[in-house]
Amino acid sequence: MSDDPELRVSKIRNGTVIDHISGGQALNVLAIIGIDGTSGEEVSVAMNIPSDRLGKKDIVKVEGRELSQNEVDVLSLIAPAATINIVREFDVAEKHRVERPGRVEGVLECPNRNCITTESEPVDSAFEVLDDGVRCEYCDTIIREDIAAHILVS
Amino acid sequence: MRQDHIISAKQLSRRDIEAVLDRAAEIAADPSAYADRHEGSLLGLLFFEPSTRTKMSFSAAMKRLGGDIVDMGTVESSSVKKGESLADTVRVVEGYADALVLRHPSEGAAQMASEFVDAPLINAGDGAGQHPTQTLLDLYTIRENAGFDDLSIGIMGDLKYGRTVHSLAHALTVFDARQHFVSPESLQLPRSVRYDLHESGAEVREHTDLDDVLSELDVLYVTRIQKERFPDESEYHEVAGEYQIDAATIREHNEDLTVMHPLPRVDEIDHDVDELDGAQYFQQAHNGVPVRMALLDMVLEESR
Ligand SMILES: [Zn+2]
């Protein structure tokens, strides 16, 4: 097997390659984009590959899927160094760095069960992005660890 | 002050706060000058949980400005019981009044409600969240008694769940105040409040023993430690007993101490403290009227 980490996982024809994910976060990235393998997508995952920039990094490749802006926003919270390559006909058609947004709306669920956003009101959750976490704009609750666990399941 | 809604003390700058306190002082000095200032104006009261005293204080404030109130009544008697959302309720009631006061058991309720109305909305407490008029009357009382210059204040009791404490601590960061937090370890400040205090660069110390700081305080703000916070009653009694104060202790360590409490108290301030000049908790409650008058006067003026 080649030492080139790019070759350890299979090439894809059309889809998304998310590279430079912080080591160990690949499964959370898959959770964000709602992939658990049951719906048959072709998915390759490489974890804890040596990286000059990150020490260790993960790579996720998904055939036939491009990410939405909401997904990229949440991705940026758990994998701030990630790069997103959109692949078409085996070539990288677009390359994006994720950008940490100032706030994320409607993608995370507030863990405070007494927060108004968890009740049946016509309002989306909204979180301010801090240096080391996110903070509910309604009740001030801060999520610092395991942000991925709070992703809203739609 | 350019504020349509009063949701949190955090939204208020030092200048905003001082404008409210100055107006409140003017009102307290000459209430008759304000007696017909808002004749014909209506204040809508939406109290989704009982808080008789806050409601009475707002009603008194509005009536002393010459205005009147319309009251939603209890949740049991309203449409809310039929499952109406808060967003819908405030949009309906907005049509009945010139300004709204909302008390709600959920955190963030006032913020959300304010996004659905144009009439000024004042938060009168949202769950464990914000209660800005309480904070303003606390600040007014501190200013009247000790002033903000070189202020040293102790805040004692339930610092984890006590929303009045969180809001006050945050508001004090815009003044030149040293804040000492005195509580059992299990009831120390929550993470979000520490974060804010840290971000603001406030001078903050935490203590488990009041004796460590009592002699250097100008003001001691006492809050109640609730039984429900403890798994069993014996633990509660053991802990709560450590955070009580009486007249003898004050006389011995700090005769000039101003003592405050958001009330109701249980036994954290002994009744013998009531006789001391520094016992300000009843005056503090009374100050709620001129402070709410000032705030109502300002938001009604603004919305004209
Ligand atoms: Zn929340």
Short mmCIF file of C-alpha atoms and ligand atoms in Angstrom, two decimals:
data_model
loop_
_atom_site.label_atom_id
_atom_site.label_comp_id
_atom_site.label_asym_id
_atom_site.label_seq_id
_atom_site.Cartn_x
_atom_site.Cartn_y
_atom_site.Cartn_z
CA MET A 1 0.00 0.00 0.00
CA SER A 2 1.24 3.47 -0.81
CA ASP A 3 2.22 5.87 1.94
CA ASP A 4 0.36 8.65 0.24
CA PRO A 5 -2.67 9.10 2.49
CA GLU A 6 -4.76 10.33 -0.43
CA LEU A 7 -4.45 6.91 -1.99
CA ARG A 8 -5.35 4.92 1.07
CA VAL A 9 -8.98 5.61 0.42
CA SER A 10 -10.60 5.05 -2.91
CA LYS A 11 -10.98 7.81 -5.46
CA ILE A 12 -14.45 9.11 -6.02
CA ARG A 13 -16.08 10.14 -9.26
CA ASN A 14 -18.61 12.74 -8.14
CA GLY A 15 -18.96 13.96 -4.58
CA THR A 16 -17.15 15.60 -1.70
CA VAL A 17 -13.76 15.06 -0.10
CA ILE A 18 -13.40 16.65 3.31
CA ASP A 19 -9.73 16.83 4.20
CA HIS A 20 -7.80 18.21 7.18
CA ILE A 21 -10.45 17.19 9.70
CA SER A 22 -9.03 17.28 13.25
CA GLY A 23 -7.84 13.76 14.10
CA GLY A 24 -10.63 11.58 15.50
CA GLN A 25 -13.54 13.79 14.34
CA ALA A 26 -14.40 11.97 11.10
CA LEU A 27 -17.36 10.11 12.56
CA ASN A 28 -18.78 13.36 13.91
CA VAL A 29 -18.40 14.88 10.47
CA LEU A 30 -20.39 11.99 9.03
CA ALA A 31 -23.02 12.57 11.70
CA ILE A 32 -23.29 16.22 10.67
CA ILE A 33 -23.92 15.34 7.07
CA GLY A 34 -26.38 12.71 8.19
CA ILE A 35 -24.55 9.65 6.92
CA ASP A 36 -24.62 6.44 8.91
CA GLY A 37 -24.09 4.01 6.03
CA THR A 38 -27.62 2.64 6.02
CA SER A 39 -28.74 4.51 2.94
CA GLY A 40 -26.09 2.98 0.75
CA GLU A 41 -23.80 5.92 -0.09
CA GLU A 42 -20.23 5.03 -0.94
CA VAL A 43 -18.22 6.46 1.95
CA SER A 44 -14.51 6.22 2.71
CA VAL A 45 -13.02 7.29 5.99
CA ALA A 46 -9.39 7.58 6.97
CA MET A 47 -8.57 8.44 10.54
CA ASN A 48 -5.50 9.65 12.43
CA ILE A 49 -3.25 10.03 9.43
CA PRO A 50 -0.01 11.92 10.17
CA SER A 51 -0.31 15.54 9.05
CA ASP A 52 2.23 18.37 9.07
CA ARG A 53 -0.44 20.93 9.86
CA LEU A 54 -2.59 19.09 12.37
CA GLY A 55 -0.39 16.36 13.82
CA LYS A 56 -3.10 13.86 12.98
CA LYS A 57 -5.93 14.33 10.57
CA ASP A 58 -8.98 12.51 9.24
CA ILE A 59 -10.32 12.41 5.70
CA VAL A 60 -13.89 11.68 4.60
CA LYS A 61 -14.94 10.96 1.02
CA VAL A 62 -18.58 10.73 0.03
CA GLU A 63 -19.73 9.70 -3.40
CA GLY A 64 -22.64 11.62 -4.91
CA ARG A 65 -23.08 14.26 -2.22
CA GLU A 66 -22.29 18.01 -1.95
CA LEU A 67 -22.52 19.85 1.36
CA SER A 68 -25.04 22.59 2.19
CA GLN A 69 -23.99 25.86 3.84
CA ASN A 70 -25.52 24.80 7.18
CA GLU A 71 -23.52 21.61 7.11
CA VAL A 72 -20.34 23.54 6.34
CA ASP A 73 -21.08 25.96 9.22
CA VAL A 74 -21.38 23.20 11.77
CA LEU A 75 -18.43 21.40 10.27
CA SER A 76 -16.35 24.51 10.88
CA LEU A 77 -17.07 24.25 14.60
CA ILE A 78 -15.64 20.76 15.03
CA ALA A 79 -13.12 20.79 12.17
CA PRO A 80 -11.96 24.40 11.80
CA ALA A 81 -9.02 23.50 9.53
CA ALA A 82 -11.04 21.36 7.13
CA THR A 83 -10.87 21.78 3.37
CA ILE A 84 -13.76 20.75 1.19
CA ASN A 85 -13.10 19.49 -2.31
CA ILE A 86 -16.01 19.07 -4.65
CA VAL A 87 -15.12 16.33 -7.13
CA ARG A 88 -16.69 16.01 -10.57
CA GLU A 89 -15.60 13.31 -12.99
CA PHE A 90 -12.60 12.41 -10.79
CA ASP A 91 -11.26 15.99 -10.80
CA VAL A 92 -11.37 18.54 -8.02
CA ALA A 93 -13.84 21.04 -9.43
CA GLU A 94 -13.98 23.36 -6.41
CA LYS A 95 -11.87 23.72 -3.30
CA HIS A 96 -13.16 25.52 -0.19
CA ARG A 97 -11.68 26.26 3.21
CA VAL A 98 -14.35 26.22 5.91
CA GLU A 99 -14.88 29.57 7.56
CA ARG A 100 -15.97 29.92 11.14
CA PRO A 101 -19.26 31.81 11.00
CA GLY A 102 -20.15 34.45 13.61
CA ARG A 103 -23.34 32.56 14.38
CA VAL A 104 -25.15 29.40 13.38
CA GLU A 105 -28.91 29.35 13.06
CA GLY A 106 -31.23 26.36 13.09
CA VAL A 107 -28.53 23.69 13.09
CA LEU A 108 -27.87 23.03 16.78
CA GLU A 109 -30.33 22.18 19.51
CA CYS A 110 -30.00 24.03 22.79
CA PRO A 111 -29.16 21.56 25.55
CA ASN A 112 -31.08 23.66 28.08
CA ARG A 113 -34.46 21.94 28.30
CA ASN A 114 -35.92 25.12 29.71
CA CYS A 115 -34.84 27.22 26.72
CA ILE A 116 -37.65 28.82 24.70
CA THR A 117 -36.11 27.49 21.46
CA THR A 118 -36.83 23.92 22.58
CA GLU A 119 -40.55 24.63 22.89
CA SER A 120 -43.13 24.70 20.13
CA GLU A 121 -42.59 28.33 19.20
CA PRO A 122 -42.01 29.63 15.66
CA VAL A 123 -38.32 30.32 16.27
CA ASP A 124 -35.06 28.69 15.14
CA SER A 125 -32.24 28.04 17.54
CA ALA A 126 -29.37 30.50 17.18
CA PHE A 127 -25.87 30.23 18.58
CA GLU A 128 -23.11 32.78 18.73
CA VAL A 129 -19.76 31.21 17.84
CA LEU A 130 -17.13 31.80 20.55
CA ASP A 131 -13.41 31.08 20.37
CA ASP A 132 -13.91 27.79 22.16
CA GLY A 133 -17.56 26.86 21.82
CA VAL A 134 -20.98 28.23 21.00
CA ARG A 135 -23.51 30.12 23.05
CA CYS A 136 -27.31 30.11 22.78
CA GLU A 137 -28.51 33.59 21.82
CA TYR A 138 -31.72 33.06 23.78
CA CYS A 139 -30.71 31.50 27.10
CA ASP A 140 -26.90 32.02 27.12
CA THR A 141 -26.12 28.32 27.59
CA ILE A 142 -22.60 27.55 26.38
CA ILE A 143 -21.70 24.30 24.62
CA ARG A 144 -18.01 23.66 24.69
CA GLU A 145 -17.51 19.91 24.43
CA ASP A 146 -19.00 17.59 21.86
CA ILE A 147 -20.82 20.17 19.80
CA ALA A 148 -21.63 17.45 17.27
CA ALA A 149 -23.93 15.79 19.81
CA HIS A 150 -26.20 18.83 19.67
CA ILE A 151 -26.85 18.85 15.96
CA LEU A 152 -30.56 19.16 15.24
CA VAL A 153 -31.94 16.06 13.61
CA SER A 154 -34.34 17.20 10.97
CA MET B 1 -31.32 55.70 25.56
CA ARG B 2 -32.05 54.00 22.25
CA GLN B 3 -33.62 50.76 23.42
CA ASP B 4 -36.94 49.55 22.15
CA HIS B 5 -37.05 46.47 24.33
CA ILE B 6 -35.49 45.87 27.73
CA ILE B 7 -34.53 42.21 27.65
CA SER B 8 -31.32 41.92 29.60
CA ALA B 9 -29.13 44.15 31.73
CA LYS B 10 -26.31 43.06 29.43
CA GLN B 11 -27.67 45.18 26.61
CA LEU B 12 -27.33 48.32 28.74
CA SER B 13 -24.18 50.41 28.65
CA ARG B 14 -22.94 52.34 31.67
CA ARG B 15 -24.46 55.46 30.14
CA ASP B 16 -27.86 53.73 29.67
CA ILE B 17 -27.84 52.50 33.26
CA GLU B 18 -26.89 55.89 34.64
CA ALA B 19 -29.63 57.55 32.57
CA VAL B 20 -32.24 55.23 34.13
CA LEU B 21 -30.87 55.70 37.65
CA ASP B 22 -30.72 59.48 37.23
CA ARG B 23 -34.31 59.55 36.01
CA ALA B 24 -35.36 57.31 38.92
CA ALA B 25 -33.65 59.67 41.39
CA GLU B 26 -35.49 62.64 39.85
CA ILE B 27 -38.78 60.78 40.16
CA ALA B 28 -38.10 59.72 43.74
CA ALA B 29 -37.26 63.34 44.65
CA ASP B 30 -40.45 64.76 43.13
CA PRO B 31 -43.00 62.08 42.18
CA SER B 32 -45.80 64.62 41.65
CA ALA B 33 -43.94 66.07 38.64
CA TYR B 34 -44.48 62.73 36.89
CA ALA B 35 -48.02 62.01 38.11
CA ASP B 36 -49.80 62.66 34.82
CA ARG B 37 -46.93 62.16 32.44
CA HIS B 38 -48.38 59.09 30.74
CA GLU B 39 -52.08 59.72 31.18
CA GLY B 40 -54.00 57.57 28.71
CA SER B 41 -51.16 55.09 28.18
CA LEU B 42 -51.71 51.40 28.83
CA LEU B 43 -49.22 48.82 30.01
CA GLY B 44 -49.96 45.18 29.12
CA LEU B 45 -49.00 42.69 31.82
CA LEU B 46 -48.29 39.13 30.69
CA PHE B 47 -47.34 37.02 33.68
CA PHE B 48 -47.05 33.38 32.70
CA GLU B 49 -45.96 32.46 36.19
CA PRO B 50 -47.02 34.01 39.45
CA SER B 51 -44.88 36.85 40.71
CA THR B 52 -47.29 38.99 42.61
CA ARG B 53 -44.77 41.50 43.84
CA THR B 54 -43.06 42.23 40.54
CA LYS B 55 -46.51 42.66 39.02
CA MET B 56 -47.65 44.98 41.80
CA SER B 57 -44.49 47.03 41.43
CA PHE B 58 -45.00 47.46 37.67
CA SER B 59 -48.69 48.29 38.19
CA ALA B 60 -47.85 50.87 40.83
CA ALA B 61 -45.18 52.39 38.59
CA MET B 62 -47.52 52.70 35.60
CA LYS B 63 -50.35 54.15 37.68
CA ARG B 64 -48.05 56.66 39.36
CA LEU B 65 -47.15 57.88 35.87
CA GLY B 66 -50.84 58.52 35.26
CA GLY B 67 -51.28 55.48 33.02
CA ASP B 68 -53.17 52.25 33.52
CA ILE B 69 -52.67 48.52 33.08
CA VAL B 70 -54.34 45.70 31.19
CA ASP B 71 -53.62 42.33 32.71
CA MET B 72 -53.67 38.97 30.96
CA GLY B 73 -54.49 37.33 34.30
CA THR B 74 -53.33 33.88 35.17
CA VAL B 75 -52.31 31.30 32.60
CA GLU B 76 -55.21 29.09 33.71
CA SER B 77 -57.72 31.71 32.59
CA SER B 78 -56.07 32.59 29.26
CA SER B 79 -55.73 31.21 25.74
CA VAL B 80 -52.32 29.86 26.60
CA LYS B 81 -54.05 27.01 28.32
CA LYS B 82 -55.56 26.12 24.97
CA GLY B 83 -52.06 25.73 23.57
CA GLU B 84 -51.45 29.13 22.03
CA SER B 85 -47.79 29.93 21.43
CA LEU B 86 -46.11 32.81 23.22
CA ALA B 87 -45.32 34.37 19.85
CA ASP B 88 -49.04 34.53 19.04
CA THR B 89 -50.06 35.74 22.50
CA VAL B 90 -47.72 38.75 22.44
CA ARG B 91 -48.78 39.68 18.92
CA VAL B 92 -52.41 39.79 20.06
CA VAL B 93 -51.81 41.66 23.30
CA GLU B 94 -49.57 44.20 21.58
CA GLY B 95 -52.74 45.61 20.03
CA TYR B 96 -54.19 46.34 23.47
CA ALA B 97 -51.34 48.28 25.04
CA ASP B 98 -48.55 50.80 24.46
CA ALA B 99 -45.88 48.69 26.14
CA LEU B 100 -45.67 45.11 27.40
CA VAL B 101 -44.22 43.49 30.49
CA LEU B 102 -43.50 39.76 30.23
CA ARG B 103 -42.73 37.19 32.89
CA HIS B 104 -42.27 33.66 31.60
CA PRO B 105 -40.86 30.39 32.98
CA SER B 106 -38.63 29.67 29.95
CA GLU B 107 -35.19 31.14 29.43
CA GLY B 108 -34.97 33.35 26.36
CA ALA B 109 -38.76 33.90 26.28
CA ALA B 110 -38.49 37.69 26.38
CA GLN B 111 -35.85 37.76 23.65
CA MET B 112 -38.02 35.61 21.42
CA ALA B 113 -41.23 37.52 22.19
CA SER B 114 -39.54 40.83 21.40
CA GLU B 115 -38.81 39.57 17.89
CA PHE B 116 -42.57 39.43 17.22
CA VAL B 117 -43.70 42.85 18.48
CA ASP B 118 -43.08 46.53 17.77
CA ALA B 119 -44.36 47.86 21.10
CA PRO B 120 -41.58 48.09 23.69
CA LEU B 121 -41.33 44.89 25.72
CA ILE B 122 -39.80 44.74 29.18
CA ASN B 123 -38.55 41.42 30.55
CA ALA B 124 -39.82 40.86 34.09
CA GLY B 125 -37.98 37.56 34.44
CA ASP B 126 -37.49 34.61 32.08
CA GLY B 127 -36.96 31.36 33.93
CA ALA B 128 -33.46 31.25 35.37
CA GLY B 129 -32.43 33.90 32.83
CA GLN B 130 -32.62 37.67 33.00
CA HIS B 131 -34.56 40.09 35.18
CA PRO B 132 -33.23 43.50 34.19
CA THR B 133 -35.57 45.68 36.27
CA GLN B 134 -34.45 43.83 39.40
CA THR B 135 -30.87 44.58 38.39
CA LEU B 136 -31.61 48.24 37.84
CA LEU B 137 -33.26 48.62 41.23
CA ASP B 138 -30.31 46.80 42.81
CA LEU B 139 -27.90 49.19 41.12
CA TYR B 140 -30.01 52.16 42.19
CA THR B 141 -29.89 50.96 45.80
CA ILE B 142 -26.12 50.42 45.63
CA ARG B 143 -25.60 53.88 44.18
CA GLU B 144 -27.79 55.56 46.80
CA ASN B 145 -25.97 53.85 49.66
CA ALA B 146 -22.36 53.25 48.67
CA GLY B 147 -21.84 54.74 45.21
CA PHE B 148 -19.96 52.96 42.44
CA ASP B 149 -16.55 54.57 42.93
CA ASP B 150 -14.08 52.05 44.31
CA LEU B 151 -17.00 49.84 45.32
CA SER B 152 -16.31 46.55 47.07
CA ILE B 153 -19.35 44.27 47.01
CA GLY B 154 -19.92 40.77 48.36
CA ILE B 155 -22.56 38.59 46.75
CA MET B 156 -23.50 35.61 48.91
CA GLY B 157 -25.72 32.54 48.72
CA ASP B 158 -26.97 30.61 45.72
CA LEU B 159 -24.75 31.90 42.93
CA LYS B 160 -25.39 28.97 40.64
CA TYR B 161 -29.13 29.29 40.12
CA GLY B 162 -29.74 32.85 41.33
CA ARG B 163 -30.56 34.87 38.26
CA THR B 164 -30.60 38.18 40.11
CA VAL B 165 -26.99 37.49 41.00
CA HIS B 166 -25.93 36.75 37.43
CA SER B 167 -27.56 39.82 36.07
CA LEU B 168 -26.18 42.07 38.82
CA ALA B 169 -22.67 40.66 38.49
CA HIS B 170 -22.69 41.35 34.80
CA ALA B 171 -24.04 44.87 35.19
CA LEU B 172 -21.40 45.70 37.82
CA THR B 173 -18.63 44.96 35.34
CA VAL B 174 -19.25 48.33 33.67
CA PHE B 175 -18.52 50.07 36.98
CA ASP B 176 -15.34 50.27 39.01
CA ALA B 177 -16.35 47.44 41.36
CA ARG B 178 -14.54 44.60 43.08
CA GLN B 179 -16.87 41.64 43.27
CA HIS B 180 -16.50 38.94 45.92
CA PHE B 181 -18.63 35.83 45.45
CA VAL B 182 -19.32 33.89 48.63
CA SER B 183 -20.99 30.49 48.32
CA PRO B 184 -20.64 26.79 48.99
CA GLU B 185 -18.63 25.08 46.29
CA SER B 186 -21.68 23.31 44.91
CA LEU B 187 -23.44 26.64 44.30
CA GLN B 188 -20.68 28.66 42.64
CA LEU B 189 -21.24 30.76 39.52
CA PRO B 190 -22.15 28.84 36.34
CA ARG B 191 -19.90 28.70 33.33
CA SER B 192 -21.71 31.24 31.15
CA VAL B 193 -21.48 33.88 33.89
CA ARG B 194 -17.80 33.19 34.57
CA TYR B 195 -17.20 33.53 30.86
CA ASP B 196 -18.82 36.98 30.76
CA LEU B 197 -17.02 38.22 33.85
CA HIS B 198 -13.74 36.94 32.52
CA GLU B 199 -14.33 38.53 29.11
CA SER B 200 -15.14 41.88 30.68
CA GLY B 201 -11.92 41.88 32.69
CA ALA B 202 -13.88 42.36 35.92
CA GLU B 203 -12.11 42.15 39.27
CA VAL B 204 -13.64 39.02 40.74
CA ARG B 205 -12.79 36.77 43.70
CA GLU B 206 -14.52 33.64 44.92
CA HIS B 207 -14.75 32.58 48.56
CA THR B 208 -16.40 29.84 50.54
CA ASP B 209 -16.15 31.77 53.82
CA LEU B 210 -17.70 35.20 54.39
CA ASP B 211 -15.20 35.97 57.18
CA ASP B 212 -12.45 36.19 54.57
CA VAL B 213 -13.90 39.35 53.08
CA LEU B 214 -16.60 40.76 55.35
CA SER B 215 -14.46 43.54 56.82
CA GLU B 216 -13.51 45.00 53.44
CA LEU B 217 -17.01 45.14 51.90
CA ASP B 218 -19.12 48.25 51.32
CA VAL B 219 -22.17 46.19 50.36
CA LEU B 220 -23.23 42.63 51.10
CA TYR B 221 -25.90 41.27 48.76
CA VAL B 222 -27.47 38.17 50.30
CA THR B 223 -29.57 35.62 48.41
CA ARG B 224 -31.53 32.64 49.59
CA ILE B 225 -30.17 29.13 49.32
CA GLN B 226 -33.08 26.93 48.32
CA LYS B 227 -33.77 23.57 49.86
CA GLU B 228 -34.57 22.08 46.45
CA ARG B 229 -30.94 22.45 45.39
CA PHE B 230 -29.84 19.73 47.79
CA PRO B 231 -30.40 15.99 47.61
CA ASP B 232 -31.27 15.75 51.29
CA GLU B 233 -32.42 18.13 53.96
CA SER B 234 -29.61 17.56 56.43
CA GLU B 235 -27.06 18.60 53.84
CA TYR B 236 -29.10 21.70 53.12
CA HIS B 237 -29.20 22.74 56.78
CA GLU B 238 -25.49 22.16 57.18
CA VAL B 239 -24.59 24.29 54.16
CA ALA B 240 -27.23 27.01 54.46
CA GLY B 241 -26.25 27.69 58.08
CA GLU B 242 -22.82 28.81 56.90
CA TYR B 243 -24.28 31.58 54.75
CA GLN B 244 -26.36 33.51 57.24
CA ILE B 245 -25.63 36.86 58.82
CA ASP B 246 -26.76 38.54 62.04
CA ALA B 247 -26.41 41.94 63.70
CA ALA B 248 -23.65 40.88 66.10
CA THR B 249 -21.40 39.75 63.24
CA ILE B 250 -21.96 42.99 61.36
CA ARG B 251 -21.30 45.14 64.45
CA GLU B 252 -18.12 43.23 65.18
CA HIS B 253 -16.59 43.18 61.68
CA ASN B 254 -18.10 45.95 59.58
CA GLU B 255 -20.43 48.50 61.15
CA ASP B 256 -20.91 50.50 57.96
CA LEU B 257 -21.99 47.57 55.85
CA THR B 258 -24.97 48.04 53.54
CA VAL B 259 -27.01 44.83 53.51
CA MET B 260 -29.21 44.02 50.51
CA HIS B 261 -31.48 41.11 49.57
CA PRO B 262 -33.90 40.65 46.65
CA LEU B 263 -36.51 39.22 49.10
CA PRO B 264 -38.27 37.14 50.18
CA ARG B 265 -35.77 36.08 52.82
CA VAL B 266 -36.09 33.05 55.00
CA ASP B 267 -33.41 32.98 57.67
CA GLU B 268 -30.27 34.03 55.79
CA ILE B 269 -30.55 37.53 57.29
CA ASP B 270 -31.47 37.46 60.96
CA HIS B 271 -34.35 39.75 61.94
CA ASP B 272 -32.03 41.57 64.35
CA VAL B 273 -30.22 43.02 61.29
CA ASP B 274 -33.40 44.97 60.43
CA GLU B 275 -32.60 47.49 63.16
CA LEU B 276 -29.21 48.45 61.69
CA ASP B 277 -28.85 51.58 59.53
CA GLY B 278 -27.27 49.51 56.80
CA ALA B 279 -30.26 47.18 56.42
CA GLN B 280 -31.55 48.36 53.05
CA TYR B 281 -33.56 45.40 51.73
CA PHE B 282 -37.00 46.90 52.29
CA GLN B 283 -35.92 50.22 50.81
CA GLN B 284 -34.43 48.19 47.94
CA ALA B 285 -37.87 46.66 47.24
CA HIS B 286 -39.49 50.11 47.44
CA ASN B 287 -36.94 51.45 44.96
CA GLY B 288 -38.48 49.15 42.37
CA VAL B 289 -41.27 51.67 41.83
CA PRO B 290 -39.26 54.78 40.89
CA VAL B 291 -36.83 52.63 38.87
CA ARG B 292 -39.67 51.00 36.90
CA MET B 293 -41.32 54.41 36.51
CA ALA B 294 -38.08 55.72 35.01
CA LEU B 295 -37.78 52.79 32.64
CA LEU B 296 -41.43 52.97 31.56
CA ASP B 297 -41.14 56.72 31.11
CA MET B 298 -38.13 56.23 28.85
CA VAL B 299 -39.49 53.41 26.68
CA LEU B 300 -42.89 55.09 26.28
CA GLU B 301 -41.19 58.35 25.36
CA GLU B 302 -39.02 56.49 22.86
CA SER B 303 -41.93 54.69 21.20
CA ARG B 304 -43.98 57.83 20.62
ZN ZN C 1 -30.93 28.10 24.74
#
